[in-house]
CSV table of C-alpha atoms in Angstrom, one decimal:
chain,number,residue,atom,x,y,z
A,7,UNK,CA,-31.4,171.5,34.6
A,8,UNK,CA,-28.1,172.6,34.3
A,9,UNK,CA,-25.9,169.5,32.9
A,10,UNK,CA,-22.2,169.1,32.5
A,11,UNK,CA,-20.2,166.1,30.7
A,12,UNK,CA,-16.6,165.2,30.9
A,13,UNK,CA,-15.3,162.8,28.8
A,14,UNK,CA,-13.0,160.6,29.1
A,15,UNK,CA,-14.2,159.3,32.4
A,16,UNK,CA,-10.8,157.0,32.7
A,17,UNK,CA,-7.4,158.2,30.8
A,18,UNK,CA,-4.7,156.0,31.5
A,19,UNK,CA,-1.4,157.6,29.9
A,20,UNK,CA,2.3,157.7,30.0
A,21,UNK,CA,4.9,160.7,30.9
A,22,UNK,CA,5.4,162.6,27.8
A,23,UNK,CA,2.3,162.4,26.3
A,24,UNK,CA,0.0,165.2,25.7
A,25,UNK,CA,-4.0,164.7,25.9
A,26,UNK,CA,-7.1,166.6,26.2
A,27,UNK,CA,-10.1,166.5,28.1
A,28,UNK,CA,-13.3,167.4,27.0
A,29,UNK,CA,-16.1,169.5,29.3
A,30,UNK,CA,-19.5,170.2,27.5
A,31,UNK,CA,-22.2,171.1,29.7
A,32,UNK,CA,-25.9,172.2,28.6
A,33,UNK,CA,-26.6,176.2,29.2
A,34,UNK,CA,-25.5,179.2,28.8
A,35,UNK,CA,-22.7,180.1,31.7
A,36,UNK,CA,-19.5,182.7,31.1
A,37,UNK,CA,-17.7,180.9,34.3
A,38,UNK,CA,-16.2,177.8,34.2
A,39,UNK,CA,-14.0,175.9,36.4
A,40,UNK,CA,-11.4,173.5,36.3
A,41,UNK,CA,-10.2,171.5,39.9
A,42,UNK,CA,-8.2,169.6,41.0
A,43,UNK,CA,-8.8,166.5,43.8
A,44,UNK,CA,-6.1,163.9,45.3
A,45,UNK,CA,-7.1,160.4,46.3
A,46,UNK,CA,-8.5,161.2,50.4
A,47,UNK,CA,-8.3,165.2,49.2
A,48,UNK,CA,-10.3,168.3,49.0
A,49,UNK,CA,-10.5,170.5,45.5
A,50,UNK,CA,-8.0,172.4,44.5
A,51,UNK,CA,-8.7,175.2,41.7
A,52,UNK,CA,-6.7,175.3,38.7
A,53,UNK,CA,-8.2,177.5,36.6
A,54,UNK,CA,-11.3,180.1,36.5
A,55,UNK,CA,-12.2,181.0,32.6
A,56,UNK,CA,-14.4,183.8,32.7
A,57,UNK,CA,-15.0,184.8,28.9
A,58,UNK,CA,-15.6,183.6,25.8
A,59,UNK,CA,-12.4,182.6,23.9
A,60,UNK,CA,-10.6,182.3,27.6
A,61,UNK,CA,-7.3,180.7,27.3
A,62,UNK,CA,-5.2,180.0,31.0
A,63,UNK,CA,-2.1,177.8,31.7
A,64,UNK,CA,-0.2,176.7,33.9
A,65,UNK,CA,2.9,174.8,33.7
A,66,UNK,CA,2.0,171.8,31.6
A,67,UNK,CA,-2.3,172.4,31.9
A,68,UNK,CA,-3.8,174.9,29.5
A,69,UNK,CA,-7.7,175.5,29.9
A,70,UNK,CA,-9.6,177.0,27.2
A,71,UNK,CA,-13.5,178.3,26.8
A,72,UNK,CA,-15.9,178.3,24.1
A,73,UNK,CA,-19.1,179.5,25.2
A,74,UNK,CA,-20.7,179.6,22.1
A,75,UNK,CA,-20.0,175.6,21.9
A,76,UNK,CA,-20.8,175.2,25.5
A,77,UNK,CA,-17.1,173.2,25.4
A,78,UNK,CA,-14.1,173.6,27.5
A,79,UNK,CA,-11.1,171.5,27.2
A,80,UNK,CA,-7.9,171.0,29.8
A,81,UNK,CA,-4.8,170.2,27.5
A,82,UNK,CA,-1.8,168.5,29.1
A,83,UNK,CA,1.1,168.4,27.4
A,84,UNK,CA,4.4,166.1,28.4
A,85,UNK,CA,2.2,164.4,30.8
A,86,UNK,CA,4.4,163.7,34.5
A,87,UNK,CA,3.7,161.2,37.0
A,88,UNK,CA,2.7,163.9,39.2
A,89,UNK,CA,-0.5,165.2,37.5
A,90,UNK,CA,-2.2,161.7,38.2
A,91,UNK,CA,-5.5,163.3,40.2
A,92,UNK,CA,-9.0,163.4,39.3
A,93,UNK,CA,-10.1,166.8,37.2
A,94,UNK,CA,-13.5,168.0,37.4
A,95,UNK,CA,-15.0,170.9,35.7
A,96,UNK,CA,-18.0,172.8,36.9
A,97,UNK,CA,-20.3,175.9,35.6
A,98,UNK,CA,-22.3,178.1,37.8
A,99,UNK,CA,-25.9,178.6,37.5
A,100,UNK,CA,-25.8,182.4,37.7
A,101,UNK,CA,-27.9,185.1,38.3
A,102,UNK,CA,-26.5,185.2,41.5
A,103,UNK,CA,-27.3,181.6,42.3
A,104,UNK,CA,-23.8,180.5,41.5
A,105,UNK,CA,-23.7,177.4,43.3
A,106,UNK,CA,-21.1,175.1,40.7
A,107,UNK,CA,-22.5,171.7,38.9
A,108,UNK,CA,-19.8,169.1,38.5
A,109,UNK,CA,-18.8,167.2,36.1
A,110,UNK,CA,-17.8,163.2,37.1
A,111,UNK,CA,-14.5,163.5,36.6
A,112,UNK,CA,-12.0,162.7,34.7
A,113,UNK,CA,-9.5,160.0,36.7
A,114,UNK,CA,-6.2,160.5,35.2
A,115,UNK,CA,-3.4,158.1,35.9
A,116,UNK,CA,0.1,159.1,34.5
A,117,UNK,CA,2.3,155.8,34.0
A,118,UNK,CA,6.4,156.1,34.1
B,8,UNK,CA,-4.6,183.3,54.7
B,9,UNK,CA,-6.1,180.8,56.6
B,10,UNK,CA,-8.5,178.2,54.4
B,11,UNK,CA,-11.7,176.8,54.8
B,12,UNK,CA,-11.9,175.2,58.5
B,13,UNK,CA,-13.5,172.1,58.3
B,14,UNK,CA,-14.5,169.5,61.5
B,15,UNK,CA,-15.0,166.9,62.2
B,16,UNK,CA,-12.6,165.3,59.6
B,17,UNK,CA,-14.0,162.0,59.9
B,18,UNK,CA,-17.6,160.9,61.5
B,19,UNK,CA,-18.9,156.9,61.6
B,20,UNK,CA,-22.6,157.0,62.9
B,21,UNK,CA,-25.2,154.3,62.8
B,22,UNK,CA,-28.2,154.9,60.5
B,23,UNK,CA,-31.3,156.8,62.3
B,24,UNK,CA,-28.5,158.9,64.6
B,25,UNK,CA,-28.0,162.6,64.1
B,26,UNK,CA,-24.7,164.2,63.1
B,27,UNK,CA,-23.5,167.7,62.5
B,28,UNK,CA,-21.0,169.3,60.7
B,29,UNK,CA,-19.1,172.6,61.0
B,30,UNK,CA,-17.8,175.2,58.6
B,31,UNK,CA,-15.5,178.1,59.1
B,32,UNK,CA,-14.9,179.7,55.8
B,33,UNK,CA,-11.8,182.0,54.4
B,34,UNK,CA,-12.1,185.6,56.3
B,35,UNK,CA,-14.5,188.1,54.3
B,36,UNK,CA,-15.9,185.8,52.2
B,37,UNK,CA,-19.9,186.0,51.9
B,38,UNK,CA,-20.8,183.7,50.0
B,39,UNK,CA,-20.7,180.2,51.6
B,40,UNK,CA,-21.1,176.6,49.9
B,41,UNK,CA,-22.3,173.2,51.4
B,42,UNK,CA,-21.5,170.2,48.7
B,43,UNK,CA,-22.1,166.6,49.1
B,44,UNK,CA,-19.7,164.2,46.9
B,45,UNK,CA,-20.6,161.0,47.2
B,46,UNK,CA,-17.6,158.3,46.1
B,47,UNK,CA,-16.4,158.1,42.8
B,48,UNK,CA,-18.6,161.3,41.5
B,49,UNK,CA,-18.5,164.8,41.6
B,50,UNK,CA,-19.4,166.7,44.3
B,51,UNK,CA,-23.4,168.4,44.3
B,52,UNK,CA,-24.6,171.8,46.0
B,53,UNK,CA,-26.7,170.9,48.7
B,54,UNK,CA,-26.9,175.0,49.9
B,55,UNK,CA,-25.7,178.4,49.5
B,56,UNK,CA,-25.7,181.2,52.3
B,57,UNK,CA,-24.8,184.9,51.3
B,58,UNK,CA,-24.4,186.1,54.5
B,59,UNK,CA,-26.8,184.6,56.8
B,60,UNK,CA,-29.6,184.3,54.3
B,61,UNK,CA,-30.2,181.2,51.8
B,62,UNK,CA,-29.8,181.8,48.0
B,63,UNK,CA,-30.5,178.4,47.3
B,64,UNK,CA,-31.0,175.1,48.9
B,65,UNK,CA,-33.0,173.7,46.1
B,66,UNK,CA,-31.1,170.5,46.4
B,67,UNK,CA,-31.4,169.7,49.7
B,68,UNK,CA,-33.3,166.8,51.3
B,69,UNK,CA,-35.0,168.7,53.5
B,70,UNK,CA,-37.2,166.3,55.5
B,71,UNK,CA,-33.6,165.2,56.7
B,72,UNK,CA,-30.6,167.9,56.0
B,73,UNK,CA,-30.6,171.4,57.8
B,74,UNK,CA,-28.5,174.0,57.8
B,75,UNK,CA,-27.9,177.3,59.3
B,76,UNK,CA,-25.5,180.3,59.4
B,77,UNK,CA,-26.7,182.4,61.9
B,78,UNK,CA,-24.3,185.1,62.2
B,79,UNK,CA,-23.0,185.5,58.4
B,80,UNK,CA,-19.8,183.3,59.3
B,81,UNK,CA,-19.3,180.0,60.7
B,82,UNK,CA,-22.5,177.4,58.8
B,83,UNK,CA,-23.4,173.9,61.0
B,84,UNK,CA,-24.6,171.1,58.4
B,85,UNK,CA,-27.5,168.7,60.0
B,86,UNK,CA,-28.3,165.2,59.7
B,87,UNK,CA,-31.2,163.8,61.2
B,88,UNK,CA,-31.8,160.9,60.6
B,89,UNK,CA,-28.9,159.6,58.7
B,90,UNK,CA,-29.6,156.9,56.0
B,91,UNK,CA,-27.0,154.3,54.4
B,92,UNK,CA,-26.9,156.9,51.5
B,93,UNK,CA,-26.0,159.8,53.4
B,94,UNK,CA,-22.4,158.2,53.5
B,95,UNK,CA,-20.2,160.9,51.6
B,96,UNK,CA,-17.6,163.2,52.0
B,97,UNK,CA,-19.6,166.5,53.1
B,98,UNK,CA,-17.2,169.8,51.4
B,99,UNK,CA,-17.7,173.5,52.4
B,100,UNK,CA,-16.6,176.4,50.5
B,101,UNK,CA,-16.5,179.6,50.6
B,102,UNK,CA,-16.2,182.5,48.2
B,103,UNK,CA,-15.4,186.2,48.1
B,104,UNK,CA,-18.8,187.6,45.3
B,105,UNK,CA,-19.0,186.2,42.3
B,106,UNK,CA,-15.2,184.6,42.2
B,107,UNK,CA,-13.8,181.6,42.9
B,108,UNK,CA,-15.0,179.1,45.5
B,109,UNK,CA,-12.4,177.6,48.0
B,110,UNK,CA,-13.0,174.2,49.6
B,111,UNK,CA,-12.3,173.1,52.4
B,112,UNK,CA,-10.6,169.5,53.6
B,113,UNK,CA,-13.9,167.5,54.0
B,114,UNK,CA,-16.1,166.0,56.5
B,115,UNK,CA,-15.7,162.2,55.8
B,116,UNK,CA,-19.3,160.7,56.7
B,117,UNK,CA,-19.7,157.2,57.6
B,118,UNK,CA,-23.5,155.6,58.1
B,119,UNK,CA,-23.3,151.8,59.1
């Protein structure tokens, strides 16, 4: 059974600060995905990292992959108020079957 | 482009009722998604349509939870009977292949 782990669950931080967060999940997968979700929202995609050594960004989020250590991470740097949300990763199952497991989230709130 | 259609936005039923959902997903896409994210976790695949056939619904209740997409586009999501756990936000998505899955805004479900 495919398994994925964020951590931290809970990241209270203020504007300015840069952070990581920390995706391992527990088989082989070459897609992994980053989202998005407002409180009330849908899922909005970030980022899609394909390949082994995958490196995206986007204003103050850069995703990176390592699928040999089954470990992705979602850097933000000069944290604003604005990118309080809830992140989730997710890895298909493949082989076609590509439905996405989730992680639980990470809820991010960004104090002033 | 239009997004994933979504409706009803919000449904409050009373346990033992049935309820359906409906999915309209992004123009050209094949692949279509049914995910159930219950509050405060990530969402989880319930079933995946490419096309009109199922690739997996390994994860769905089935003595309850049907669901069909008879002409390779819209998808209707079935309840029957609801139970007090069924409450959940009930997410479709869609996808073009092997690429990116787009969700769409969420069928609030409500089981008193």
């Amino acid at each position: 059974e495919l398994k994925v782990e964020q951590n931290p669950l809970f990241l209270s931080m203020q504007e300015g600060k840069n952070y990581t967060i920390y995706c391992n999940y527990s088989t082989t997968s070459d897609r992994l995905y980053w989202y998005r979700q407002d409180p009330g929202k849908s899922l909005e995609s970030l980022f899609v990292l394909l390949s082994n050594g995958a490196v995206k960004q986007e204003g103050r989020l850069m995703a990176s992959l390592d699928t040999k250590a089954r470990l992705s991470t979602l850097h933000i740097t000069a944290a604003v108020h604005d990118l309080s949300a809830t992140y989730f990763c997710a890895v298909d199952g493949g082989g076609g079957a590509d439905g996405l497991t989730f992680g639980k989230g990470t809820h991010l709130i960004i104090q002033p | 482009e239009a997004g994933v259609a979504q409706s009803p936005r919000y449904k409050i039923i009373e346990k033992r009722q049935s309820v359906a959902f409906w999915c309209n997903p992004i123009s050209g896409h094949a692949t279509l998604y049914w995910y159930q994210q219950i509050l405060g976790q990530g969402p989880k695949l319930l079933i995946q349509f490419q096309n009109n056939g199922v690739v997996d619904d390994s994860q769905l209740p089935k003595d309850r939870f049907s669901a069909e997409r008879l002409k390779g586009v819209d998808s209707t999501l079935k309840i029957q009977p609801a139970k007090l756990e069924d409450s959940a936000v009930y997410l479709c998505a869609s996808s073009h292949g092997l690429n990116e899955q787009f969700f769409g805004p969420g069928t609030r479900l409500t089981v008193l």
